[in-house]
Structure formats: C-alpha cells, structure tokens
PDB file of C-alpha atoms in Angstrom:
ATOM      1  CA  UNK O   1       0.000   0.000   0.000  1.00  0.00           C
ATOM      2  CA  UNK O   2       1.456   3.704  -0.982  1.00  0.00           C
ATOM      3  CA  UNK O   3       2.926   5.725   1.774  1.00  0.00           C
ATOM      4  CA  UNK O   4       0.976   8.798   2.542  1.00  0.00           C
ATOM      5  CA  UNK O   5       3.270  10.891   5.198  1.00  0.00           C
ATOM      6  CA  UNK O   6       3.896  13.110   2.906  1.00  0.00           C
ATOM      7  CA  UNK O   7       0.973  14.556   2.310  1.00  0.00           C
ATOM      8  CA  UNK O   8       0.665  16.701   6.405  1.00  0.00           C
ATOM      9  CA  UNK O   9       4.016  18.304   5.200  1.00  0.00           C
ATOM     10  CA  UNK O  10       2.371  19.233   1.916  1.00  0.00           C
ATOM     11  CA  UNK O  11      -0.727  20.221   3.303  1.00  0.00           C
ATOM     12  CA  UNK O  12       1.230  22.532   6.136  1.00  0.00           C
ATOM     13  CA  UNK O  13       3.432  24.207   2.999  1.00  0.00           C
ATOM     14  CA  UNK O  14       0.346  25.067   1.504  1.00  0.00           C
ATOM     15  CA  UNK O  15      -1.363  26.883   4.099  1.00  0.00           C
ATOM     16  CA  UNK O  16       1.911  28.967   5.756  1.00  0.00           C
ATOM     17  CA  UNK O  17       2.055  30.624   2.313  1.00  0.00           C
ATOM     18  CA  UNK O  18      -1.592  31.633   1.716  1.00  0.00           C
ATOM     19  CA  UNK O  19      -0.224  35.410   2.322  1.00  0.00           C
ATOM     20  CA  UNK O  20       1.813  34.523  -0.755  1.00  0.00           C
ATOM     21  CA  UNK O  21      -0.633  32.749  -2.999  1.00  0.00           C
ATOM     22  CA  UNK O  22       1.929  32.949  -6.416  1.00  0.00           C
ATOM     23  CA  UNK O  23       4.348  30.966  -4.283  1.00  0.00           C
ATOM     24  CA  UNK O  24       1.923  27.963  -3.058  1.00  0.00           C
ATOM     25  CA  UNK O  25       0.381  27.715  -6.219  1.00  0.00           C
ATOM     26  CA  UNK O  26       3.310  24.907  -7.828  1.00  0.00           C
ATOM     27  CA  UNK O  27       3.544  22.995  -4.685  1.00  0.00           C
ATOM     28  CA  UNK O  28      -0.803  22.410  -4.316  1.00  0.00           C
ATOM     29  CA  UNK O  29      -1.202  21.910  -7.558  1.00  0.00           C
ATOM     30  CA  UNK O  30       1.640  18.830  -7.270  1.00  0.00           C
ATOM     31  CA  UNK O  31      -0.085  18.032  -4.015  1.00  0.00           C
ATOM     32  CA  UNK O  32      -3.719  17.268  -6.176  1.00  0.00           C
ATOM     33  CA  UNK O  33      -1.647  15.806  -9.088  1.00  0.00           C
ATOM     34  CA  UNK O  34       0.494  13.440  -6.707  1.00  0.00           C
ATOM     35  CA  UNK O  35      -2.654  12.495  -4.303  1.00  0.00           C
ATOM     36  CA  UNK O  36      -4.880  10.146  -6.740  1.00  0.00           C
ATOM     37  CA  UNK O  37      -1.510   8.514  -7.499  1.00  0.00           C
ATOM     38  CA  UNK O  38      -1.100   7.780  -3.988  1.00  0.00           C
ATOM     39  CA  UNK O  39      -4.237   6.129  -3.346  1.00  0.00           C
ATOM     40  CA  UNK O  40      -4.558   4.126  -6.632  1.00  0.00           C
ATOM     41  CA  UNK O  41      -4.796   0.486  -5.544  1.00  0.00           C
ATOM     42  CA  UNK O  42      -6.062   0.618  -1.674  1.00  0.00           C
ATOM     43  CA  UNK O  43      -9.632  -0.268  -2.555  1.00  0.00           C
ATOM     44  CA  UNK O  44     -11.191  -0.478  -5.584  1.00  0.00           C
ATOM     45  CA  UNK O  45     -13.140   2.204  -6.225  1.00  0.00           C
ATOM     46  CA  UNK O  46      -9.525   3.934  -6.872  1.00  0.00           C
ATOM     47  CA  UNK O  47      -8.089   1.464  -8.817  1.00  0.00           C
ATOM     48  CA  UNK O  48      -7.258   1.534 -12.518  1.00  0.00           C
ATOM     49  CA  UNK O  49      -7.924  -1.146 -14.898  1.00  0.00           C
ATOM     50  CA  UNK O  50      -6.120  -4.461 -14.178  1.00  0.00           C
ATOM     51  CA  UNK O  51      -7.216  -6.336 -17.288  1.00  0.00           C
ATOM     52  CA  UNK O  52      -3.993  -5.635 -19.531  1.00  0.00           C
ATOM     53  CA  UNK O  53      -3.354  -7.037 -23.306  1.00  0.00           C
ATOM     54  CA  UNK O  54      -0.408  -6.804 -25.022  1.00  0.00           C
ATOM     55  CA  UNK O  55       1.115  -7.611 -28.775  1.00  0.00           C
ATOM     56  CA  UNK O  56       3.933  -9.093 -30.293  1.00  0.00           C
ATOM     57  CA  UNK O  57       4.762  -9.537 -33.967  1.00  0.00           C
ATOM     58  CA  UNK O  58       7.318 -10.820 -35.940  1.00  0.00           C
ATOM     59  CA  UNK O  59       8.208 -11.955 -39.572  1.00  0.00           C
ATOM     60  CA  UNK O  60       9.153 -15.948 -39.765  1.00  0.00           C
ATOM     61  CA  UNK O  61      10.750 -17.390 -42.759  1.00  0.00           C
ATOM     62  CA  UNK O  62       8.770 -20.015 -43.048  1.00  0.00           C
ATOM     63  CA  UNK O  63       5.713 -21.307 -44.633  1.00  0.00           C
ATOM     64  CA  UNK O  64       2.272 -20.888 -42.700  1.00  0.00           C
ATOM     65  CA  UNK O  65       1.918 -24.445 -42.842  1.00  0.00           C
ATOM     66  CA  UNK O  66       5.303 -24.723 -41.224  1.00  0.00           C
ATOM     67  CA  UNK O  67       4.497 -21.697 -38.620  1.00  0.00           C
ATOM     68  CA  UNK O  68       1.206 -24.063 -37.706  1.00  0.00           C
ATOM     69  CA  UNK O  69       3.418 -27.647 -37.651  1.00  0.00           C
ATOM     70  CA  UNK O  70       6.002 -25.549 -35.323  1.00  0.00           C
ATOM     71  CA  UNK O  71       3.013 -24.174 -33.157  1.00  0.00           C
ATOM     72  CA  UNK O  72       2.016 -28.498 -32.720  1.00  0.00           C
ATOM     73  CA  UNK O  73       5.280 -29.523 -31.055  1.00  0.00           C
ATOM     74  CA  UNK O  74       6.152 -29.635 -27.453  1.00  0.00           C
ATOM     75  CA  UNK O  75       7.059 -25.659 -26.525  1.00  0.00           C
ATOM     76  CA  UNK O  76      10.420 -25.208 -27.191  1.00  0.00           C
ATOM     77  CA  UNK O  77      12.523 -22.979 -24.070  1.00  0.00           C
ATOM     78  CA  UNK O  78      16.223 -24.040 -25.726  1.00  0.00           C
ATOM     79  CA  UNK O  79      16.225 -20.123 -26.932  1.00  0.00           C
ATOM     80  CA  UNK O  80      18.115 -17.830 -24.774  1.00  0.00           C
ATOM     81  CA  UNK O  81      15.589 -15.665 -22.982  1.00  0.00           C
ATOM     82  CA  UNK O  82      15.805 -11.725 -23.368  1.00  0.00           C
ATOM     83  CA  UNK O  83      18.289  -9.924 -20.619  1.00  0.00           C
ATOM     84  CA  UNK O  84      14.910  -8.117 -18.504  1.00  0.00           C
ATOM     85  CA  UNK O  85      13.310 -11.540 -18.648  1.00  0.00           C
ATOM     86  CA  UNK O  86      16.439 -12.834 -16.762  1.00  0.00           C
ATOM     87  CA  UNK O  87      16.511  -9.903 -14.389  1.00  0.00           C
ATOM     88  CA  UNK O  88      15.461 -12.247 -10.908  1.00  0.00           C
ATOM     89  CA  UNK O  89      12.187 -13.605 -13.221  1.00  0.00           C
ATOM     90  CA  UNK O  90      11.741 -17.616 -12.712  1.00  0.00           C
ATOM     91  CA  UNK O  91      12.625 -19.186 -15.918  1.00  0.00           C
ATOM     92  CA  UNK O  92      11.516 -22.082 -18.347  1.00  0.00           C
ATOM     93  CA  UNK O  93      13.116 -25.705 -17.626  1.00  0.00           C
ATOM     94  CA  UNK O  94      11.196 -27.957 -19.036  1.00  0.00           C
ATOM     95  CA  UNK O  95       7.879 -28.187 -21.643  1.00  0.00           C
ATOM     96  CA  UNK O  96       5.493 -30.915 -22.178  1.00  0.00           C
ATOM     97  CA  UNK O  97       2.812 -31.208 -24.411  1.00  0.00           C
ATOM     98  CA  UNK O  98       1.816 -30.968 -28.046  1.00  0.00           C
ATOM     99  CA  UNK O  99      -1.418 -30.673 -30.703  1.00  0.00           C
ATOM    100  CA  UNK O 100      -3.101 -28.264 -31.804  1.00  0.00           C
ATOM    101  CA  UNK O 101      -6.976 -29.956 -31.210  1.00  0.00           C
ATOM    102  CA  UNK O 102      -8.887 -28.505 -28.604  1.00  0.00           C
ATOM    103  CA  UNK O 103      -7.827 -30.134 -25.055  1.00  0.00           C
ATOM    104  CA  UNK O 104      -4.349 -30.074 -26.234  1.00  0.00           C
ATOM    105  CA  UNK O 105      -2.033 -29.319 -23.043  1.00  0.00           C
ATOM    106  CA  UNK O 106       0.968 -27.227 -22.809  1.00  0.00           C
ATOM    107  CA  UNK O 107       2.866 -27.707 -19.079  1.00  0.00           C
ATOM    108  CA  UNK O 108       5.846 -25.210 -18.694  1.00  0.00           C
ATOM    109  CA  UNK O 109       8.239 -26.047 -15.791  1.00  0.00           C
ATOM    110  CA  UNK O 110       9.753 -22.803 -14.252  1.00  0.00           C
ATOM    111  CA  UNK O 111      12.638 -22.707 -11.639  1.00  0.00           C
ATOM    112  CA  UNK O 112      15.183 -20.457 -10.320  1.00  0.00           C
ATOM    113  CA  UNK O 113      15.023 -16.790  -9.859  1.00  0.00           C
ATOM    114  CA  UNK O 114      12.798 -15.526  -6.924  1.00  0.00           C
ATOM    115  CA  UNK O 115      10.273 -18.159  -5.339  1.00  0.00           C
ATOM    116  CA  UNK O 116       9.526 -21.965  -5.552  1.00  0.00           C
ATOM    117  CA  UNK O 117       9.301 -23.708  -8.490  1.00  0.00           C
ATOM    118  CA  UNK O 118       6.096 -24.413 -10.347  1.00  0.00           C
ATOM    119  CA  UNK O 119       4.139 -25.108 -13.204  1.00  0.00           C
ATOM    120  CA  UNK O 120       2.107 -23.041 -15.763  1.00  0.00           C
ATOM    121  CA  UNK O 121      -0.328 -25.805 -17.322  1.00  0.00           C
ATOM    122  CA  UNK O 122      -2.392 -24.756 -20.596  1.00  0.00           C
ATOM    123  CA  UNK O 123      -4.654 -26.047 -23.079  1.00  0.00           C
ATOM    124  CA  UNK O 124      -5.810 -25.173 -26.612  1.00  0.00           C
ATOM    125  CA  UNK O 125      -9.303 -23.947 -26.370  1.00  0.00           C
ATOM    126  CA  UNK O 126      -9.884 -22.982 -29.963  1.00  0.00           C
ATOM    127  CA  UNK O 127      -8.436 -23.357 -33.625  1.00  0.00           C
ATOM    128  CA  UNK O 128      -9.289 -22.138 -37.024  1.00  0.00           C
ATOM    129  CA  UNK O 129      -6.979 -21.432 -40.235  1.00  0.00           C
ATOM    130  CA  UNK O 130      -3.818 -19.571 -38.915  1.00  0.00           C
ATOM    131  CA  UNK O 131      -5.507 -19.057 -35.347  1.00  0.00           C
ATOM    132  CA  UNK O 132      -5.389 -20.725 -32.037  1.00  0.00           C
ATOM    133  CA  UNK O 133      -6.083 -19.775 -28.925  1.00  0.00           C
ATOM    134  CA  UNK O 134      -4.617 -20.913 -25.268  1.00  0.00           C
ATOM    135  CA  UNK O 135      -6.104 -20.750 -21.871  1.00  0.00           C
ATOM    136  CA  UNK O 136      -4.406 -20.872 -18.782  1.00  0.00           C
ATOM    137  CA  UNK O 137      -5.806 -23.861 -16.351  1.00  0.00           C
ATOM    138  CA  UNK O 138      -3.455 -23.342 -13.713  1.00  0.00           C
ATOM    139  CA  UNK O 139      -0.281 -21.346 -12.606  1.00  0.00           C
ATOM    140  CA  UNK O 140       1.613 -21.840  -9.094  1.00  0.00           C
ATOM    141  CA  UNK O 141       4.960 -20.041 -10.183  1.00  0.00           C
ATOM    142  CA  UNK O 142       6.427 -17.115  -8.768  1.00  0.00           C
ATOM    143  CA  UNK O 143       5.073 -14.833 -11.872  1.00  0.00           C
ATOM    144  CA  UNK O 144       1.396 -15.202  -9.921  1.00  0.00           C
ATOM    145  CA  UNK O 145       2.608 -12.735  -7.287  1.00  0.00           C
ATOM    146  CA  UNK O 146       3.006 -10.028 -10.242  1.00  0.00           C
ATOM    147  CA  UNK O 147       0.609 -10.715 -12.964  1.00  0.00           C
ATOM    148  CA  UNK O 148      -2.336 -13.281 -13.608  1.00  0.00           C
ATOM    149  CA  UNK O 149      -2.230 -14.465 -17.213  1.00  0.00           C
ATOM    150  CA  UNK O 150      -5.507 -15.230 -18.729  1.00  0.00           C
ATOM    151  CA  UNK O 151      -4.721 -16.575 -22.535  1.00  0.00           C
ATOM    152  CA  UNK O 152      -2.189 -16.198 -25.183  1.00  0.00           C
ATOM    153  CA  UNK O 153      -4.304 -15.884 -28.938  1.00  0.00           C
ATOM    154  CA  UNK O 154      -2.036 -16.856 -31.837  1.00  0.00           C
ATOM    155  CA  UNK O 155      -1.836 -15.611 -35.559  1.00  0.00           C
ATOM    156  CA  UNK O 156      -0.255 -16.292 -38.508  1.00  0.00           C
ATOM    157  CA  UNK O 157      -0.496 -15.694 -42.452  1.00  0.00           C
ATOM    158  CA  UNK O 158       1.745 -15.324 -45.238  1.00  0.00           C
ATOM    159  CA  UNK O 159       3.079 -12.066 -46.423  1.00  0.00           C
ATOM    160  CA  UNK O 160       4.907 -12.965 -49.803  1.00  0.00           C
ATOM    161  CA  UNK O 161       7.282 -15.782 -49.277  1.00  0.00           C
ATOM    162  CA  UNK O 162       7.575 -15.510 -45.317  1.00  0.00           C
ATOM    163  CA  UNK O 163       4.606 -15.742 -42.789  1.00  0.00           C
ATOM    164  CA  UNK O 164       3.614 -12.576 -40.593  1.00  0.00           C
ATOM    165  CA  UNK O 165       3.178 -14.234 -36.873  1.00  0.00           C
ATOM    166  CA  UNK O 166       1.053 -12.117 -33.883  1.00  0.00           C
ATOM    167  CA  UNK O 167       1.176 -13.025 -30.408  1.00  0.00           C
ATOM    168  CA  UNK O 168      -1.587 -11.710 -27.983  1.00  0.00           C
ATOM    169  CA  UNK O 169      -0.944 -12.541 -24.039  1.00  0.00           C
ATOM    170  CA  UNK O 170      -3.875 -11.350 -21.959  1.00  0.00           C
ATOM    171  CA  UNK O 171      -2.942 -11.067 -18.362  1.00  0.00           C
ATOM    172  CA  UNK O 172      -4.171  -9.260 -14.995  1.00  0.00           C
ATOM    173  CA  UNK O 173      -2.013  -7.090 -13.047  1.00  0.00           C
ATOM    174  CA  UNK O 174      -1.867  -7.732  -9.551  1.00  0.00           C
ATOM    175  CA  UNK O 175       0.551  -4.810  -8.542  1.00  0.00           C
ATOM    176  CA  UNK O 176      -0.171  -1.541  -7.896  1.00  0.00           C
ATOM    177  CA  UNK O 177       0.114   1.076  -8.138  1.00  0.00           C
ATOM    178  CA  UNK O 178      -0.438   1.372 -12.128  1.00  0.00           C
ATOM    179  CA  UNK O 179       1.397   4.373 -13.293  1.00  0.00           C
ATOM    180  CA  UNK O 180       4.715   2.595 -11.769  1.00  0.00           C
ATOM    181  CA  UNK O 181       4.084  -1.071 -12.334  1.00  0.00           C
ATOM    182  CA  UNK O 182       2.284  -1.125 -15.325  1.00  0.00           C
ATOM    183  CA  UNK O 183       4.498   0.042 -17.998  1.00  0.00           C
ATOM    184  CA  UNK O 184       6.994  -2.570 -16.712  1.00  0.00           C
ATOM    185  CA  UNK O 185       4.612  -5.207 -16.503  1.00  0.00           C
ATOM    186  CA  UNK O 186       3.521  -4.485 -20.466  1.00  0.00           C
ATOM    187  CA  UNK O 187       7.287  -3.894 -20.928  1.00  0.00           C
ATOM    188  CA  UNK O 188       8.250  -7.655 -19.533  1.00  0.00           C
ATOM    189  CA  UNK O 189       4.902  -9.230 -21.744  1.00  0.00           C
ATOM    190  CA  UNK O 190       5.309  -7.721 -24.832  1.00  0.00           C
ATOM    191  CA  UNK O 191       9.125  -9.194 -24.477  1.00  0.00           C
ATOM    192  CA  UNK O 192       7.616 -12.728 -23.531  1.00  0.00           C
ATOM    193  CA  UNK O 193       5.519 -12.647 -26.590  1.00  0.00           C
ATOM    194  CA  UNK O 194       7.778 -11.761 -28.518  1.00  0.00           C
ATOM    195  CA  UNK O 195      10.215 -14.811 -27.129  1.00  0.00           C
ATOM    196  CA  UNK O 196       7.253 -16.957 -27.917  1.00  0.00           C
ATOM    197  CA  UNK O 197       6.851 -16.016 -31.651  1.00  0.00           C
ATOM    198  CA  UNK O 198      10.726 -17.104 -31.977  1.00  0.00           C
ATOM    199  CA  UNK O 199      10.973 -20.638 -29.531  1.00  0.00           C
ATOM    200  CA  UNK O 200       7.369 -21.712 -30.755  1.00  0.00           C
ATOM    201  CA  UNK O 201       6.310 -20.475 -33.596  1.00  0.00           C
ATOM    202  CA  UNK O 202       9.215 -20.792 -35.530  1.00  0.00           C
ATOM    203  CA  UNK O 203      10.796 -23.966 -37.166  1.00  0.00           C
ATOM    204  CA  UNK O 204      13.989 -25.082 -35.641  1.00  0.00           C
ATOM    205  CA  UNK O 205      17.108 -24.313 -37.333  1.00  0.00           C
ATOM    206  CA  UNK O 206      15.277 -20.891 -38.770  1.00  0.00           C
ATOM    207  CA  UNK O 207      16.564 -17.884 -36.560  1.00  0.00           C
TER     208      UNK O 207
END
C-alpha cells in the first residue's frame, strides 16, 4: 500500500504561504496531481484497470503451414531468454505437451530466480486457419505474485514468401500502483511474446 506521510508536510506548505498565494500555487497543484496517485490500488473504487493485453509480432521465414506444424510440437525454451526476462524472473526448464486440437495441453516447468518452483499448465481452447487460442488452467509459479495471465491468442499468415506471426498474451495485473508497475509489466509481456513467436512459432534451425 502507498505511503501517505507526505501529504501533512504538503498540506502545512500550503497553508503557511496563503499570504503569498503565487508561491503555493506549484507545490498544491503537485499536491492534487500526486494524491490520486497515492491512493490508486487501496480499494477499488480507486483502482485503474487491471485487465492488460499486449502484442507481439514478428516476420518468420517459413511457410504458414510450417508456422502451424512448429506451433504443434512440445514448446520449445532451448532459446536464450531476453536480458529483462532474466533480471530475478523464474525461468523455463522444461515443456510438455503438443497438438493443436482442442484439449491439447501445454505444461511449462519454471525454476530459479525468486520463489519456488512451479508449473504453468495450458490447453488449446480454440483453432481455425492460422488461429489458435490458449487458456491458462493453472499457474503456481512465482510470476502469480506479479501478474495473472488469462490466454495467449495466436496468428499467422503469409506475407509474400515468409509468414507474418502475432502473439496476444492477456494477463491481470496484480501490482499496484499502475502508473509505476504497469508500464513494466507491459514492458516484460510484450518481451515474452515476442520470445514466444521465436521458440514456438518458428521452425527449428530458422533464426
């Protein structure tokens, strides 16, 4: 929960220089500008938005047909993960799972970094030409205590000879407050997705 001891002091500045209004007028106005920020997240009627999405996309030399026989395999995690991702984050070890058909599981292993060990288990809840879509059954790694992910939605098509891939991850942010966490959080997704696209959605031996 945000500290609010600042605010007395502020409040005190404001009224010993009501003789010299031009002089209080910067430090009150930061005062009503720095107050909602300050309360954002300590019940809910002053919260922002937690329901977050965020994009990735990337080209793939490859074939959609090979983007969709890549996206059937177990997840790949032999890719070296991006240097924020490594920053402390708990970090893929092992993947099982493969198929595309709805009831299809994905079950990521994460270890090391902050917290326990633990699983994020998924399964394929949808698929259409150059779409599927992923929903999360169950998550007991570290990453709950920042960030709830909902589903990842997956598509491809071909743009001349190379396929055009986009990576959605829908998530809820647990952290507050949102002007300081969110940006990061959105920062550390979009760079997940992104990872994704290349370890899963790409044919091995194509960088």
């Amino acid at each position: 929960m945000p500290s609010l001891w600042p605010l007395p002091g502020w409040l005190v500045c404001c009224q010993k220089r009501v003789d010299k209004p031009r002089q209080a007028i910067l430090p009150c106005i930061a005062l009503i500008a720095f107050l909602p920020m300050s309360l954002e997240g300590t019940r809910p009627a002053l919260s922002f938005s937690r329901d977050e999405q965020v994009t990735a996309q990337r080209m793939v030399a490859a074939s959609p047909q090979e983007v969709e026989n890549a996206l059937r395999h177990s997840p790949r995690i032999d890719r070296k993960l991006p240097p924020y991702l490594r920053m402390g984050f708990p970090r893929p070890t092992e993947a099982h799972g493969e198929g595309l058909e709805p009831g299809a599981l994905r079950r990521v292993h994460f270890a090391g970094g902050e917290g326990h060990p633990g699983d994020l288990v998924l399964v394929v809840t949808g698929l259409s030409a150059w779409h599927v879509r992923f929903r999360m059954v169950s998550n007991d790694t570290k990453v709950t205590h920042w960030l709830e992910f909902k589903e990842a939605d997956v598509q491809w098509h071909a743009v001349g000879n190379q396929t055009e891939v986009t990576w959605t991850l829908r998530y809820r942010r647990l952290l507050d407050p949102a002007w300081y966490f969110g940006p990061w959080e959105r920062y550390g997704v979009r760079l997940a997705a992104d990872y994704l696209i290349q370890a899963n959605a790409t044919p091995a031996g194509i960088h």
